[in-house]
Coordinates of C-alpha atoms and ligand atoms in Angstrom, one line a residue:
M911 CA 18.4 18.4 21.2
R912 CA 18.7 19.2 17.4
S913 CA 21.2 17.2 15.4
P914 CA 23.4 18.6 12.6
H915 CA 21.1 16.7 10.2
G916 CA 18.0 18.7 11.2
G917 CA 16.2 15.9 13.1
R918 CA 15.7 15.4 16.8
R919 CA 17.9 12.9 18.7
T920 CA 16.0 10.5 21.0
G921 CA 17.3 7.9 23.4
G922 CA 20.5 7.1 21.6
F923 CA 18.8 6.5 18.3
P924 CA 19.6 8.4 15.1
P925 CA 17.8 11.7 14.7
T926 CA 14.0 11.4 13.9
L927 CA 13.4 12.7 10.3
K928 CA 9.9 14.0 10.0
R929 CA 10.2 14.3 6.2
L930 CA 10.6 10.5 6.0
G931 CA 7.3 10.0 7.9
Q932 CA 9.1 8.6 11.0
H933 CA 6.5 7.7 13.6
F934 CA 7.9 4.7 15.5
L935 CA 5.4 2.2 16.8
T936 CA 6.0 1.6 20.5
D937 CA 2.8 -0.2 21.6
R938 CA 3.7 -3.8 22.1
S939 CA 0.1 -5.1 21.5
V940 CA -0.1 -3.4 18.1
L941 CA 3.4 -4.8 17.1
Q942 CA 2.2 -8.3 18.1
A943 CA -1.1 -7.9 16.3
I944 CA 0.8 -6.9 13.1
A945 CA 3.1 -9.9 13.4
D946 CA 0.2 -12.2 14.2
A947 CA -1.8 -11.0 11.2
L948 CA 1.0 -12.3 8.9
D949 CA 0.3 -15.9 10.0
L950 CA 4.0 -16.8 9.8
T951 CA 4.9 -20.5 10.1
G952 CA 8.7 -20.1 10.2
V953 CA 9.3 -20.9 6.5
E954 CA 8.4 -17.6 4.9
T955 CA 10.5 -14.8 3.5
V956 CA 9.2 -11.5 4.8
V957 CA 9.9 -8.2 3.1
E958 CA 9.5 -5.3 5.6
I959 CA 9.0 -1.7 4.4
G960 CA 10.5 0.9 6.6
P961 CA 11.8 -1.0 9.6
G962 CA 12.8 2.2 11.4
R963 CA 14.3 1.2 14.8
G964 CA 13.5 -2.4 14.3
A965 CA 10.6 -2.8 16.7
L966 CA 8.6 -5.0 14.3
T967 CA 11.8 -6.5 12.7
D968 CA 12.6 -8.1 16.0
L969 CA 9.3 -10.0 16.1
L970 CA 9.6 -10.9 12.4
A971 CA 13.1 -12.3 12.9
E972 CA 11.8 -14.7 15.5
R973 CA 9.0 -16.0 13.3
A974 CA 10.3 -16.0 9.7
A975 CA 12.9 -17.9 7.8
R976 CA 14.3 -14.7 6.3
V977 CA 13.6 -11.0 6.6
V978 CA 14.5 -8.4 4.0
A979 CA 14.1 -5.0 5.6
I980 CA 14.1 -1.9 3.3
E981 CA 15.0 1.3 5.0
L982 CA 15.7 4.7 3.3
D983 CA 17.3 6.4 6.3
R984 CA 21.0 5.8 6.0
A985 CA 21.6 6.2 9.8
L986 CA 18.8 3.8 10.7
A987 CA 19.9 1.3 8.1
A988 CA 23.4 1.3 9.5
M989 CA 22.1 0.9 13.0
L990 CA 19.9 -2.1 12.0
R991 CA 22.8 -3.7 10.1
E992 CA 24.9 -3.6 13.3
R993 CA 22.0 -4.8 15.4
Y994 CA 21.4 -7.9 13.2
A995 CA 25.1 -8.6 12.3
D996 CA 24.9 -11.9 14.1
R997 CA 21.6 -12.9 12.5
P998 CA 22.2 -13.7 8.8
Q999 CA 18.4 -14.3 8.3
V1000 CA 17.9 -10.5 8.5
E1001 CA 19.1 -8.5 5.5
V1002 CA 18.9 -4.7 5.6
L1003 CA 18.7 -2.9 2.3
E1004 CA 19.3 0.8 2.3
A1005 CA 17.0 1.9 -0.4
D1006 CA 13.8 3.7 -1.4
V1007 CA 11.1 1.0 -1.4
L1008 CA 9.6 2.4 -4.6
E1009 CA 12.8 1.7 -6.4
V1010 CA 13.0 -1.9 -5.3
E1011 CA 11.6 -4.9 -7.2
L1012 CA 10.0 -6.6 -4.1
A1013 CA 9.6 -10.0 -5.7
A1014 CA 13.2 -9.9 -6.9
V1015 CA 14.8 -9.1 -3.6
A1016 CA 12.6 -11.8 -2.0
G1017 CA 13.8 -14.2 -4.6
G1018 CA 10.6 -16.3 -4.5
P1019 CA 7.2 -16.3 -2.7
Y1020 CA 7.1 -13.7 0.1
V1021 CA 4.9 -11.9 2.5
L1022 CA 5.0 -8.1 2.8
V1023 CA 4.6 -6.0 5.9
G1024 CA 5.1 -2.4 6.9
N1025 CA 4.2 0.4 9.2
V1026 CA 4.5 2.5 6.1
P1027 CA 5.6 6.1 5.8
Y1028 CA 2.4 8.0 5.4
Y1029 CA 3.7 10.5 2.9
I1030 CA 3.9 7.7 0.2
T1031 CA 1.3 5.2 1.4
T1032 CA -0.7 5.1 -1.9
P1033 CA 2.4 4.8 -4.1
I1034 CA 3.6 1.9 -1.9
L1035 CA 0.3 0.1 -2.1
F1036 CA 0.3 0.4 -5.9
H1037 CA 3.9 -0.7 -6.0
A1038 CA 3.0 -3.8 -3.9
L1039 CA 0.3 -4.7 -6.4
R1040 CA 2.7 -5.3 -9.2
P1041 CA 2.8 -8.9 -10.3
P1042 CA 3.9 -11.2 -8.9
P1043 CA 2.2 -10.0 -5.7
P1044 CA 3.1 -11.1 -2.2
S1045 CA 1.1 -14.1 -0.9
R1046 CA -0.3 -11.7 1.8
S1047 CA 0.5 -8.3 3.1
V1048 CA -0.2 -6.5 6.4
F1049 CA 0.1 -2.7 6.5
L1050 CA -0.3 -0.1 9.2
V1051 CA -1.7 2.9 7.3
Q1052 CA -3.8 6.0 8.0
R1053 CA -7.3 5.0 9.0
E1054 CA -8.7 7.0 6.1
V1055 CA -6.5 5.1 3.6
A1056 CA -7.6 1.8 5.2
E1057 CA -11.2 2.8 4.6
R1058 CA -10.5 3.7 1.0
M1059 CA -8.9 0.3 0.4
A1060 CA -12.0 -1.5 1.6
A1061 CA -14.7 0.9 0.4
S1062 CA -17.6 -0.4 -1.8
P1063 CA -19.0 1.4 -4.9
G1064 CA -20.9 4.5 -3.9
E1065 CA -19.3 4.7 -0.4
E1066 CA -17.2 7.7 0.6
G1067 CA -13.6 7.0 -0.2
Y1068 CA -14.3 4.6 -3.1
G1069 CA -11.8 5.4 -5.7
A1070 CA -8.9 4.3 -7.9
L1071 CA -7.2 2.7 -4.9
S1072 CA -10.3 0.7 -4.0
V1073 CA -10.9 -0.5 -7.5
N1074 CA -7.3 -1.5 -8.3
L1075 CA -6.9 -3.3 -5.0
Q1076 CA -10.2 -5.1 -5.1
A1077 CA -9.7 -6.3 -8.7
V1078 CA -6.9 -8.5 -7.5
S1079 CA -7.2 -8.8 -3.7
F1080 CA -9.3 -8.8 -0.6
T1081 CA -8.7 -6.2 2.1
E1082 CA -9.6 -6.7 5.8
L1083 CA -9.5 -3.9 8.4
L1084 CA -8.1 -5.6 11.5
L1085 CA -7.4 -3.0 14.1
A1086 CA -7.8 0.7 14.8
V1087 CA -4.6 2.3 16.1
P1088 CA -4.6 5.6 18.0
P1089 CA -1.8 8.2 17.6
T1090 CA -0.7 7.4 21.2
A1091 CA 0.7 4.0 19.9
F1092 CA 3.6 5.9 18.2
R1093 CA 6.6 8.1 19.1
P1094 CA 6.3 10.8 18.0
P1095 CA 2.5 10.5 17.6
P1096 CA 1.1 11.2 14.1
K1097 CA -1.7 13.7 13.6
V1098 CA -4.1 11.1 12.2
D1099 CA -5.7 7.8 13.4
S1100 CA -4.2 4.6 11.9
A1101 CA -5.4 1.1 11.2
V1102 CA -3.9 -2.3 10.5
V1103 CA -5.1 -3.9 7.3
R1104 CA -4.4 -7.3 5.7
V1105 CA -4.4 -7.7 1.9
T1106 CA -4.8 -11.2 0.4
P1107 CA -4.7 -11.9 -3.3
L1108 CA -7.9 -13.3 -4.8
D1109 CA -7.6 -17.0 -6.0
T1110 CA -9.0 -15.8 -9.3
P1111 CA -8.0 -12.2 -9.9
L1112 CA -10.3 -10.1 -12.1
I1113 CA -7.3 -8.7 -13.9
G1114 CA -4.3 -10.7 -15.1
P1115 CA -0.7 -9.4 -15.1
S1116 CA -0.8 -8.5 -18.8
D1117 CA -3.9 -6.3 -18.3
A1118 CA -2.8 -4.7 -15.1
D1119 CA -1.3 -1.5 -16.5
A1120 CA -4.1 -0.8 -19.0
Y1121 CA -6.7 -1.4 -16.2
R1122 CA -4.9 0.8 -13.8
K1123 CA -4.7 3.6 -16.3
L1124 CA -8.3 3.4 -17.3
V1125 CA -9.4 3.4 -13.6
Q1126 CA -7.2 6.3 -12.6
A1127 CA -8.2 8.4 -15.6
S1128 CA -11.9 7.7 -14.8
F1129 CA -11.5 8.7 -11.2
G1130 CA -9.7 11.9 -12.3
L1131 CA -13.2 12.9 -13.5
R1132 CA -15.1 11.2 -10.7
R1133 CA -17.9 13.8 -10.6
K1134 CA -18.6 13.4 -14.4
Q1135 CA -21.0 11.0 -16.0
M1136 CA -19.3 8.0 -17.8
R1137 CA -20.4 9.4 -21.2
R1138 CA -18.3 12.5 -20.5
V1139 CA -15.5 10.5 -18.9
L1140 CA -15.0 8.3 -22.0
R1141 CA -15.3 11.3 -24.3
T1142 CA -12.5 13.1 -22.4
V1143 CA -10.3 10.0 -21.8
R1144 CA -10.6 8.5 -25.2
G1145 CA -11.3 11.6 -27.3
L1146 CA -14.7 10.2 -28.5
D1147 CA -17.9 11.9 -29.5
A1148 CA -21.0 11.2 -27.5
E1149 CA -22.3 8.5 -29.8
G1150 CA -19.0 6.6 -29.8
A1151 CA -18.7 6.8 -26.0
E1152 CA -22.3 5.5 -25.6
A1153 CA -21.6 2.6 -27.9
F1154 CA -18.6 1.4 -25.9
L1155 CA -20.6 1.8 -22.6
K1156 CA -23.5 -0.1 -24.1
T1157 CA -21.2 -3.0 -25.0
A1158 CA -19.9 -2.9 -21.5
G1159 CA -23.4 -2.9 -20.0
I1160 CA -22.8 0.5 -18.3
D1161 CA -25.4 3.3 -18.1
P1162 CA -23.8 6.4 -19.7
D1163 CA -25.4 8.6 -17.0
V1164 CA -23.6 6.9 -14.0
R1165 CA -20.4 8.3 -12.4
P1166 CA -17.1 6.4 -12.0
E1167 CA -17.7 6.2 -8.2
T1168 CA -20.6 3.8 -8.6
L1169 CA -18.8 1.3 -11.0
T1170 CA -17.6 -2.0 -9.6
P1171 CA -14.1 -3.4 -10.4
E1172 CA -16.0 -5.9 -12.7
A1173 CA -17.7 -3.0 -14.6
F1174 CA -14.3 -1.4 -15.2
K1175 CA -13.0 -4.8 -16.5
R1176 CA -16.0 -5.0 -19.0
L1177 CA -15.3 -1.4 -20.1
L1178 CA -11.6 -2.2 -20.8
G1179 CA -12.7 -5.3 -22.8
A1180 CA -15.2 -3.2 -24.8
L1181 CA -12.6 -0.5 -25.6
R1182 CA -10.1 -3.1 -26.6
A1183 CA -12.5 -5.0 -28.9
G1184 CA -13.6 -1.7 -30.5
Ligands
SAM2129 N1 8.5 0.1 11.2 C1 9.0 1.2 12.2 C2 8.1 1.2 13.4 O1 6.9 0.7 13.2 O2 8.4 1.7 14.4 C3 9.1 2.5 11.5 C4 7.8 3.0 10.8 S1 7.9 4.7 10.3 C5 6.2 5.1 10.2 C6 8.3 4.6 8.5 C7 9.7 4.1 8.2 O3 9.9 4.1 6.8 C8 10.8 5.1 8.7 O4 11.8 4.3 9.3 C9 11.3 5.8 7.5 O5 12.7 6.2 7.6 C10 11.1 4.7 6.4 N2 11.0 5.2 5.1 C11 10.5 6.4 4.7 N3 10.5 6.6 3.4 C12 10.9 5.4 2.9 C13 11.1 4.9 1.6 N4 10.8 5.6 0.5 N5 11.7 3.6 1.4 C14 12.0 2.9 2.5 N6 11.8 3.3 3.8 C15 11.3 4.5 4.0

């Protein structure tokens, strides 16, 4: 049955809104695996992105000291507020996660989790990288995104997301999840990943923006050699570009897709010193 809001009503829940990437996880073993991967000890604040109908929120509420669940769908947020009315440790925020300062709503150290809406997965991952980062994160994402997160230089999928994540964190692919684990099933395969900050990140908070911009601009020209990339991105002549690359110890003939996060750091340093 169609609802007046354009979604499809299912089982007494608010209408399912495809435009919000609503694929609800119904497989108990995958829900358990996500909660287990957070390694909760009962004292943590968990921020959950897109709680939906609360399948994962229920497990988190049992294992965490506090859960802040951020849901954009007004009807789902209202339903969750009602459901957790007698559990003050669960707070439901009706908001766009990209507009929320995650560390601020957590109010201190926190862990992050989400079966994230696939239409904004990459912006969410970049949003979650903003300092101060969560002490660990577990996401259910498209399998292809999971592979990009963990890809090494030269591998298919290695790009701006891989470099920016790997400069500050370590990504583990924990579990492949088929479309049948969701209602309604998505068209793509999914995977559970855990992201843990490095003890010594390559890039500190004050360099994060400049690093991200350099990496993103470089991968915007991923098929070009680094000499050309620097000429375009920095408006340099060939000689100037080669001088910076030499200082950074980078062969001007290589392409961005072969550079390690460390090489991008050296390049940022050389450009700054110049
Ligand atoms: N966690 C639930 C589950 O596993 O069944 C729902 C996951 S569903 C893939 C994604 C959820 O994120 C939906 O409930 C959707 O309404 C919500 N959502 C979509 N865009 C959002 C945004 N920008 N901010 C917060 N939540 C969002």
